[in-house]
């Protein structure tokens, strides 16, 4: 007698098996990836997403199927990567909503939950494309509803779902021309099928089958896929070059000023690019979109809360790398044509992992490790310019002691270079946000310099010796508050120094203050500091990022 009712334990086992099966076959799924960009990461993204959900389930011990489904959906949302990963998270988010309040599921319940998941996933995608994972999920769910009418046995039920999922997957090339052109099925649909096959193996108590590439014919086919995927489009065909993902934790104070409406926000972002996914629950907002200006996405998301995670990938660079690896040198060592240069690139100097990541999230092609006490050489900057591989490079020195080296590097660089004379990290960040890939060099120079000039910068650092500057007595190891280039106070406490810096920098007309925390800062001090800023200007918006920079406990940007 087969299983007629599914409890939380059985579903947990199915999830674990589905995740394991996807993990085994992730490389195969990657090899099919050609839509929307042939970057070969669908299997990887789905695997990381599924693994995140499975870990959440494995960490709990519950037979409550609603609780298991909720935890699974939450884990998927937190770990979702790429289009396919976000869609997968939404399929099971809807599933989880459908089983709320239930302790067990029948095949009818399971089918209705699959259908609810499909509805949720379609709603999350601004412009659903047929011939993708969405189609496979929808047609499999439709078959599930039919199967549930004639069988209560979960094994038989799941077999019918898989048969239809396979048939739907085989039809994807007829719906999406690029798949037919390359000769593959949809990679996301394949990934979903692999998960469903893992579900069935769990129900049958069978060991998972080996990955999908065991015989020579399959290996030849996979190689064909790889060649075709790389060659069917050129890097220049990628309209929106930056795959941008952000996760925002909602904050009540921000939501009062900017209430969140998922549909309205989705429509707003749709004007910036394509491949848009917007999903949210009570606590978190997650966005995936392909754009030319990642900074705009970040700024729009921060209206509703604090950034939890940011990921920016240069898809043109990814695609060029794939082409370069394939065509760069043949087996005889003959070098092929060099990959095309990007029109523009940004090279910046920064210290601290968090600060560097901020610059990358705003589109910087290369971040040179350096700054105060760690000035990069002209050669270091030239190498960074060359590695950016662009027709024209904009350099942000972010320190007055690096500007001359940057200008010298520009004079010997093999491409056009503009040095934007930023003297602080906040100036560099403002300049990066002002970059417009549609504008020419002169317009970008003007916009970046103007943006940098509007920012007030401040830092809190420590003194390396006793001294007296501008009438201020400074003791070794005390914390100095520096507004622009002027030392305004010295204190044994970094928090007190930061407060004096706030007094010097912020006035009633300022709207935004951004704080980058680094060495010597603490969570309690940051909380006290933000409270103090609010007492100085209760209208100002405060953003805090963990810059992880050495030397400076705090870096302030005021606009």
C-alpha positions as semicolon CSV with decimal commas, in nm:
position;residue;x (nm);y (nm);z (nm)
1;X;0,000;0,000;0,000
2;X;0,147;0,335;-0,102
3;X;0,158;0,656;0,096
4;X;-0,180;0,831;0,094
5;X;-0,108;1,110;0,338
6;X;0,204;1,323;0,355
7;X;0,325;1,458;0,689
8;X;0,612;1,690;0,774
9;X;0,864;1,410;0,812
10;X;0,790;1,269;0,467
11;X;0,805;1,615;0,310
12;X;1,137;1,686;0,485
13;X;1,279;1,368;0,334
14;X;1,151;1,465;-0,010
15;X;1,313;1,808;0,021
16;X;1,645;1,658;0,127
17;X;1,636;1,415;-0,166
18;X;1,535;1,686;-0,413
19;X;1,825;1,905;-0,297
20;X;2,072;1,616;-0,316
21;X;1,959;1,522;-0,667
22;X;1,994;1,880;-0,786
23;X;2,339;1,904;-0,630
24;X;2,450;1,594;-0,821
25;X;2,318;1,732;-1,149
26;X;2,398;2,103;-1,114
27;X;2,680;2,089;-1,368
28;X;2,453;1,928;-1,626
29;X;2,189;2,194;-1,570
30;X;2,459;2,461;-1,608
31;X;2,558;2,314;-1,945
32;X;2,207;2,381;-2,080
33;X;2,199;2,745;-1,975
34;X;2,146;2,984;-2,268
35;X;1,853;3,206;-2,159
36;X;1,836;3,496;-2,085
37;X;2,218;3,513;-2,098
38;X;2,449;3,216;-2,168
39;X;2,641;3,249;-1,843
40;X;2,618;2,883;-1,744
41;X;2,501;2,936;-1,388
42;X;2,139;2,818;-1,369
43;X;2,229;2,487;-1,207
44;X;2,463;2,659;-0,966
45;X;2,206;2,921;-0,869
46;X;1,925;2,669;-0,826
47;X;2,153;2,439;-0,629
48;X;2,260;2,714;-0,388
49;X;1,897;2,820;-0,350
50;X;1,770;2,468;-0,290
51;X;2,053;2,392;-0,049
52;X;1,964;2,698;0,156
53;X;1,603;2,581;0,185
54;X;1,701;2,222;0,265
55;X;1,937;2,338;0,542
56;X;1,654;2,527;0,710
57;X;1,440;2,213;0,706
58;X;1,725;1,988;0,824
59;X;1,783;2,214;1,123
60;X;1,431;2,161;1,255
61;X;1,258;1,856;1,399
62;X;0,890;1,879;1,319
63;X;0,619;1,656;1,175
64;X;0,400;1,963;1,113
65;X;0,384;1,995;0,737
66;X;0,284;2,361;0,747
67;X;0,587;2,443;0,962
68;X;0,820;2,245;0,737
69;X;0,683;2,417;0,427
70;X;0,717;2,760;0,587
71;X;1,077;2,699;0,691
72;X;1,160;2,562;0,349
73;X;1,011;2,865;0,174
74;X;1,196;3,100;0,408
75;X;1,528;2,925;0,347
76;X;1,475;2,939;-0,029
77;X;1,399;3,311;-0,016
78;X;1,709;3,389;0,190
79;X;1,933;3,184;-0,038
80;X;1,771;3,264;-0,373
81;X;2,017;3,348;-0,651
82;X;1,951;3,438;-1,012
83;X;1,624;3,427;-1,203
84;X;1,582;3,053;-1,163
85;X;1,659;3,056;-0,792
86;X;1,411;3,334;-0,718
87;X;1,140;3,163;-0,925
88;X;1,208;2,837;-0,739
89;X;1,169;3,020;-0,409
90;X;0,836;3,161;-0,522
91;X;0,705;2,822;-0,637
92;X;0,747;2,693;-0,284
93;X;0,648;3,019;-0,119
94;X;0,305;2,978;-0,278
95;X;0,312;2,609;-0,187
96;X;0,375;2,702;0,176
97;X;0,091;2,953;0,181
98;X;-0,148;2,689;0,046
99;X;-0,073;2,438;0,322
100;X;-0,100;2,679;0,617
101;X;-0,304;2,525;0,896
102;X;-0,275;2,168;0,763
103;X;-0,106;1,883;0,949
104;X;-0,108;1,635;0,658
105;X;-0,158;1,655;0,284
106;X;-0,354;1,443;0,040
107;X;-0,261;1,433;-0,328
108;X;-0,542;1,686;-0,383
109;X;-0,386;1,919;-0,126
110;X;-0,041;1,875;-0,278
111;X;-0,168;1,947;-0,630
112;X;-0,351;2,260;-0,517
113;X;-0,035;2,375;-0,337
114;X;0,171;2,325;-0,654
115;X;-0,085;2,532;-0,844
116;X;-0,073;2,807;-0,581
117;X;0,305;2,808;-0,616
118;X;0,280;2,856;-0,991
119;X;0,042;3,149;-0,946
120;X;0,282;3,308;-0,697
121;X;0,583;3,262;-0,925
122;X;0,408;3,409;-1,228
123;X;0,305;3,712;-1,025
124;X;0,664;3,767;-0,911
125;X;0,795;3,791;-1,268
126;X;0,726;4,121;-1,443
127;X;0,725;3,970;-1,793
128;X;0,682;3,591;-1,772
129;X;0,848;3,408;-2,059
130;X;0,705;3,076;-2,176
131;X;0,945;2,797;-2,252
132;X;1,117;2,840;-1,917
133;X;1,091;2,690;-1,567
134;X;0,759;2,873;-1,535
135;X;0,606;2,670;-1,817
136;X;0,735;2,339;-1,682
137;X;0,606;2,422;-1,334
138;X;0,265;2,530;-1,466
139;X;0,204;2,231;-1,691
140;X;0,328;1,989;-1,427
141;X;0,091;2,149;-1,174
142;X;-0,200;2,120;-1,417
143;X;-0,127;1,749;-1,454
144;X;-0,101;1,720;-1,076
145;X;-0,457;1,847;-1,042
146;X;-0,578;1,586;-1,292
147;X;-0,376;1,307;-1,129
148;X;-0,510;1,390;-0,784
149;X;-0,862;1,322;-0,908
150;X;-0,780;0,962;-0,991
151;X;-0,519;0,854;-0,735
152;X;-0,455;0,910;-0,368
153;X;-0,122;0,726;-0,382
154;X;0,163;0,977;-0,369
155;X;0,408;0,761;-0,560
156;X;0,172;0,716;-0,855
157;X;0,075;1,081;-0,831
158;X;0,438;1,200;-0,844
159;X;0,515;0,969;-1,136
160;X;0,244;1,135;-1,341
161;X;0,369;1,480;-1,246
162;X;0,719;1,386;-1,360
163;X;0,599;1,240;-1,690
164;X;0,426;1,567;-1,772
165;X;0,719;1,775;-1,646
166;X;0,948;1,584;-1,885
167;X;0,706;1,631;-2,174
168;X;0,675;2,000;-2,096
169;X;1,053;2,033;-2,079
170;X;1,085;1,866;-2,420
171;X;0,843;2,125;-2,560
172;X;1,037;2,428;-2,435
173;X;1,242;2,466;-2,757
174;X;0,917;2,513;-2,948
175;X;0,826;2,805;-2,723
176;X;1,162;2,977;-2,689
177;X;1,345;3,015;-3,023
178;X;1,692;3,050;-2,870
179;X;1,659;2,701;-2,720
180;X;1,576;2,553;-3,058
181;X;1,857;2,747;-3,221
182;X;2,111;2,606;-2,978
183;X;1,951;2,262;-2,952
184;X;1,880;2,244;-2,579
185;X;1,586;2,235;-2,342
186;X;1,537;2,503;-2,078
187;X;1,793;2,477;-1,799
188;X;1,561;2,602;-1,524
189;X;1,292;2,355;-1,627
190;X;1,553;2,079;-1,621
191;X;1,653;2,183;-1,269
192;X;1,292;2,166;-1,151
193;X;1,251;1,823;-1,307
194;X;1,562;1,702;-1,125
195;X;1,410;1,821;-0,795
196;X;1,083;1,642;-0,868
197;X;1,277;1,325;-0,954
198;X;1,443;1,352;-0,613
199;X;1,098;1,382;-0,453
200;X;0,987;1,061;-0,625
201;X;1,301;0,872;-0,526
202;X;1,230;0,963;-0,164
203;X;0,871;0,837;-0,190
204;X;0,992;0,511;-0,345
205;X;1,276;0,468;-0,097
206;X;1,527;0,444;-0,381
207;X;1,883;0,566;-0,405
208;X;1,938;0,862;-0,631
209;X;2,044;0,792;-0,986
210;X;2,383;0,906;-1,110
211;X;2,411;1,245;-1,278
212;X;2,276;1,292;-1,628
213;X;2,601;1,275;-1,829
214;X;2,723;0,911;-1,823
215;X;2,763;0,813;-2,188
216;X;2,964;0,941;-2,481
217;X;2,662;1,067;-2,673
218;X;2,560;1,279;-2,376
219;X;2,912;1,415;-2,336
220;X;2,923;1,510;-2,704
221;X;2,582;1,673;-2,673
222;X;2,688;1,869;-2,366
223;X;2,999;1,991;-2,549
224;X;2,777;2,102;-2,837
225;X;2,560;2,288;-2,590
226;X;2,860;2,469;-2,450
227;X;2,988;2,577;-2,792
228;X;2,647;2,686;-2,913
229;X;2,560;2,871;-2,594
230;X;2,875;3,079;-2,612
231;X;2,857;3,152;-2,981
232;X;2,493;3,225;-3,052
233;X;2,508;3,581;-2,917
234;X;2,781;3,841;-2,889
235;X;2,870;4,036;-2,579
236;X;2,739;4,354;-2,741
237;X;2,394;4,195;-2,768
238;X;2,354;4,208;-2,388
239;X;2,141;4,520;-2,344
240;X;2,154;4,541;-1,965
241;X;2,497;4,445;-1,840
242;X;2,469;4,411;-1,462
243;X;2,287;4,126;-1,291
244;X;2,179;4,302;-0,973
245;X;2,037;4,140;-0,661
246;X;1,957;4,311;-0,334
247;X;1,792;4,196;-0,014
248;X;1,635;4,458;0,214
249;X;1,507;4,409;0,568
250;X;1,199;4,626;0,615
251;X;1,219;4,899;0,881
252;X;0,904;5,047;1,030
253;X;1,033;5,403;1,042
254;X;1,115;5,399;0,672
255;X;0,788;5,232;0,577
256;X;0,598;5,517;0,745
257;X;0,752;5,761;0,499
258;X;0,757;5,522;0,203
259;X;0,489;5,250;0,233
260;X;0,586;4,940;0,036
261;X;0,361;4,821;-0,245
262;X;0,501;4,520;-0,427
263;X;0,324;4,582;-0,757
264;X;0,408;4,953;-0,764
265;X;0,772;4,886;-0,680
266;X;0,791;4,619;-0,950
267;X;0,654;4,864;-1,205
268;X;0,904;5,127;-1,093
269;X;1,201;4,894;-1,138
270;X;1,072;4,763;-1,471
271;X;1,171;5,097;-1,625
272;X;1,537;5,034;-1,541
273;X;1,599;4,698;-1,709
274;X;1,474;4,344;-1,767
275;X;1,471;3,996;-1,611
276;X;1,299;4,158;-1,314
277;X;1,187;3,963;-1,010
278;X;1,049;4,129;-0,697
279;X;0,945;3,915;-0,400
280;X;0,871;4,007;-0,042
281;X;0,731;3,871;0,280
282;X;0,657;4,042;0,610
283;X;1,026;4,102;0,687
284;X;1,230;4,094;0,367
285;X;1,233;4,233;0,015
286;X;1,437;4,058;-0,253
287;X;1,505;4,200;-0,599
288;X;1,672;4,050;-0,904
289;X;1,703;4,262;-1,218
290;X;1,937;4,315;-1,512
291;X;2,021;4,687;-1,539
292;X;2,288;4,931;-1,651
293;X;2,284;5,133;-1,326
294;X;2,292;4,903;-1,021
295;X;2,318;5,199;-0,786
296;X;1,966;5,310;-0,872
297;X;1,827;4,972;-0,767
298;X;2,011;4,992;-0,435
299;X;1,889;5,345;-0,369
300;X;1,529;5,259;-0,449
301;X;1,538;4,950;-0,226
302;X;1,686;5,138;0,068
303;X;1,375;5,356;0,087
304;X;1,205;5,067;0,266
305;X;1,473;4,942;0,505
306;X;1,833;4,835;0,552
307;X;2,041;4,643;0,301
308;X;2,105;4,284;0,407
309;X;2,284;4,166;0,095
310;X;2,397;4,304;-0,239
311;X;2,530;4,110;-0,538
312;X;2,633;4,273;-0,867
313;X;2,770;4,069;-1,156
314;X;2,899;4,213;-1,482
315;X;2,729;3,985;-1,736
316;X;2,922;4,127;-2,029
317;X;3,244;4,041;-1,852
318;X;3,111;3,694;-1,766
319;X;3,012;3,633;-2,124
320;X;3,342;3,768;-2,258
321;X;3,528;3,537;-2,020
322;X;3,333;3,240;-2,151
323;X;3,418;3,338;-2,508
324;X;3,780;3,400;-2,417
325;X;3,817;3,063;-2,248
326;X;3,661;2,891;-2,546
327;X;3,839;3,080;-2,823
328;X;4,142;3,236;-2,651
329;X;4,390;2,966;-2,746
330;X;4,346;2,640;-2,935
331;X;4,529;2,317;-2,869
332;X;4,823;2,437;-3,081
333;X;4,866;2,747;-2,869
334;X;4,745;2,989;-3,137
335;X;4,596;3,297;-2,973
336;X;4,258;3,401;-3,110
337;X;4,103;3,746;-3,130
338;X;4,095;3,942;-2,807
339;X;3,756;3,994;-2,645
340;X;3,597;4,333;-2,720
341;X;3,650;4,616;-2,477
342;X;3,369;4,765;-2,274
343;X;3,293;5,129;-2,357
344;X;3,358;5,246;-2,000
345;X;3,492;5,113;-1,673
346;X;3,546;5,249;-1,325
347;X;3,866;5,185;-1,128
348;X;3,868;5,298;-0,767
349;X;4,094;5,286;-0,463
350;X;3,954;5,166;-0,131
351;X;4,044;4,998;0,196
352;X;3,815;4,752;0,367
353;X;3,616;4,458;0,234
354;X;3,282;4,630;0,294
355;X;3,386;4,952;0,122
356;X;3,524;4,757;-0,174
357;X;3,199;4,565;-0,204
358;X;3,003;4,890;-0,206
359;X;3,209;5,016;-0,499
360;X;3,166;4,687;-0,684
361;X;2,793;4,701;-0,623
362;X;2,792;5,041;-0,793
363;X;2,964;4,900;-1,100
364;X;3,337;4,938;-1,032
365;X;3,531;4,702;-1,257
366;X;3,840;4,701;-1,036
367;X;3,902;4,806;-0,675
368;X;4,266;4,871;-0,584
369;X;4,342;4,790;-0,221
370;X;4,489;5,107;-0,075
371;X;4,433;5,446;0,079
372;X;4,586;5,636;0,368
373;X;4,924;5,476;0,462
374;X;4,876;5,233;0,172
375;X;4,913;5,447;-0,138
376;X;4,915;5,236;-0,456
377;X;5,193;5,296;-0,705
378;X;5,154;5,426;-1,058
379;X;5,226;5,073;-1,178
380;X;4,948;4,935;-0,955
381;X;4,702;5,179;-1,109
382;X;4,819;5,110;-1,465
383;X;4,769;4,737;-1,411
384;X;4,419;4,804;-1,280
385;X;4,340;5,018;-1,585
386;X;4,458;4,740;-1,815
387;X;4,261;4,475;-1,629
388;X;3,942;4,683;-1,664
389;X;3,967;4,624;-2,043
390;X;3,769;4,928;-2,152
391;X;3,791;5,198;-2,415
392;X;3,780;5,464;-2,143
393;X;3,846;5,430;-1,770
394;X;3,741;5,663;-1,490
395;X;3,968;5,655;-1,184
396;X;3,859;5,755;-0,834
397;X;4,171;5,798;-0,614
398;X;3,960;5,873;-0,302
399;X;4,264;6,024;-0,132
400;X;4,453;6,345;-0,205
401;X;4,783;6,157;-0,178
402;X;4,688;5,925;-0,465
403;X;4,565;6,178;-0,720
404;X;4,909;6,248;-0,866
405;X;4,989;5,880;-0,906
406;X;4,654;5,833;-1,077
407;X;4,725;6,121;-1,316
408;X;5,065;5,977;-1,393
409;X;4,911;5,637;-1,462
410;X;4,659;5,801;-1,692
411;X;4,940;5,958;-1,897
412;X;5,095;5,619;-1,980
413;X;4,783;5,402;-1,991
414;X;4,695;5,219;-2,317
415;X;4,343;5,367;-2,330
416;X;4,154;5,686;-2,255
417;X;4,158;5,770;-1,883
418;X;3,985;6,038;-1,677
419;X;4,096;6,099;-1,321
420;X;3,805;6,218;-1,112
421;X;3,996;6,387;-0,826
422;X;3,799;6,238;-0,538
423;X;3,974;6,292;-0,206
424;X;3,752;6,076;0,014
425;X;3,560;5,751;-0,011
426;X;3,222;5,932;0,017
427;X;3,318;6,149;-0,280
428;X;3,408;5,835;-0,475
429;X;3,078;5,667;-0,392
430;X;2,885;5,977;-0,498
431;X;3,077;5,989;-0,826
432;X;3,007;5,620;-0,892
433;X;2,634;5,674;-0,842
434;X;2,646;5,965;-1,089
435;X;2,797;5,753;-1,367
436;X;2,570;5,720;-1,671
437;X;2,672;5,458;-1,931
438;X;2,457;5,634;-2,192
439;X;2,644;5,964;-2,159
440;X;2,977;6,050;-2,323
441;X;3,310;6,098;-2,146
442;X;3,277;6,474;-2,100
443;X;2,924;6,457;-1,960
444;X;3,023;6,181;-1,718
445;X;3,329;6,375;-1,601
446;X;3,114;6,681;-1,530
447;X;2,844;6,479;-1,354
448;X;3,090;6,283;-1,141
449;X;3,288;6,589;-1,035
450;X;2,968;6,774;-0,951
451;X;2,836;6,480;-0,748
452;X;3,162;6,450;-0,555
453;X;3,158;6,823;-0,480
454;X;2,813;6,808;-0,317
455;X;2,918;6,554;-0,053
456;X;3,050;6,654;0,287
457;X;3,302;6,398;0,417
458;X;3,428;6,318;0,763
459;X;3,642;6,054;0,931
460;X;3,729;5,937;1,278
461;X;4,081;5,796;1,309
462;X;4,350;5,773;1,576
463;X;4,664;5,977;1,631
464;X;5,001;5,809;1,594
465;X;5,185;6,068;1,810
466;X;5,135;6,369;2,035
467;X;5,087;6,691;1,844
468;X;4,901;7,021;1,829
469;X;4,712;7,126;1,515
470;X;4,496;7,436;1,471
471;X;4,503;7,493;1,845
472;X;4,380;7,141;1,923
473;X;4,600;6,935;2,155
474;X;4,616;6,574;2,035
475;X;4,755;6,285;2,237
476;X;4,892;5,964;2,087
477;X;4,619;5,700;2,034
478;X;4,340;5,951;2,084
479;X;4,060;5,961;1,827
480;X;4,055;6,257;1,591
481;X;3,741;6,389;1,422
482;X;3,826;6,522;1,076
483;X;3,566;6,724;0,883
484;X;3,684;6,740;0,522
485;X;4,057;6,809;0,587
486;X;4,019;6,997;0,915
487;X;4,066;6,833;1,255
488;X;3,776;6,951;1,471
489;X;3,834;6,757;1,793
490;X;4,037;6,489;1,967
491;X;3,897;6,252;2,228
492;X;3,993;5,931;2,409
493;X;3,661;5,785;2,286
494;X;3,585;5,716;1,918
495;X;3,214;5,767;1,995
496;X;3,273;6,112;2,143
497;X;3,493;6,203;1,848
498;X;3,217;6,088;1,612
499;X;2,963;6,305;1,794
500;X;3,187;6,610;1,759
501;X;3,219;6,527;1,390
502;X;2,840;6,518;1,361
503;X;2,828;6,865;1,518
504;X;3,071;6,994;1,257
505;X;2,920;6,824;0,951
506;X;2,542;6,806;0,985
507;X;2,301;7,097;0,969
508;X;1,925;7,140;0,932
509;X;1,931;7,135;0,552
510;X;2,104;6,797;0,516
511;X;1,891;6,501;0,404
512;X;2,106;6,186;0,415
513;X;2,400;6,075;0,625
514;X;2,581;5,751;0,543
515;X;2,811;5,593;0,801
516;X;3,075;5,336;0,711
517;X;3,182;5,151;1,024
518;X;3,534;5,015;1,059
519;X;3,804;4,929;1,311
520;X;3,724;5,044;1,661
521;X;3,348;5,076;1,616
522;X;3,092;4,867;1,802
523;X;2,722;4,793;1,766
524;X;2,638;4,977;2,087
525;X;2,839;5,283;1,982
526;X;2,671;5,287;1,642
527;X;2,330;5,277;1,809
528;X;2,427;5,564;2,037
529;X;2,567;5,756;1,742
530;X;2,252;5,722;1,531
531;X;2,044;5,840;1,827
532;X;2,268;6,141;1,862
533;X;2,238;6,225;1,492
534;X;1,859;6,211;1,522
535;X;1,877;6,455;1,813
536;X;2,073;6,696;1,593
537;X;1,848;6,656;1,287
538;X;1,537;6,444;1,333
539;X;1,450;6,468;0,960
540;X;1,774;6,325;0,827
541;X;1,785;5,973;0,682
542;X;2,062;5,754;0,829
543;X;2,225;5,465;0,646
544;X;2,487;5,242;0,809
545;X;2,717;5,003;0,620
546;X;2,987;4,778;0,761
547;X;3,285;4,908;0,565
548;X;3,538;4,693;0,756
549;X;3,798;4,962;0,683
550;X;4,120;4,975;0,886
551;X;4,244;5,297;1,053
552;X;3,905;5,471;1,044
553;X;3,644;5,387;1,307
554;X;3,387;5,582;1,110
555;X;3,363;5,743;0,768
556;X;3,078;5,990;0,719
557;X;2,907;6,104;0,400
558;X;2,655;6,387;0,434
559;X;2,433;6,512;0,154
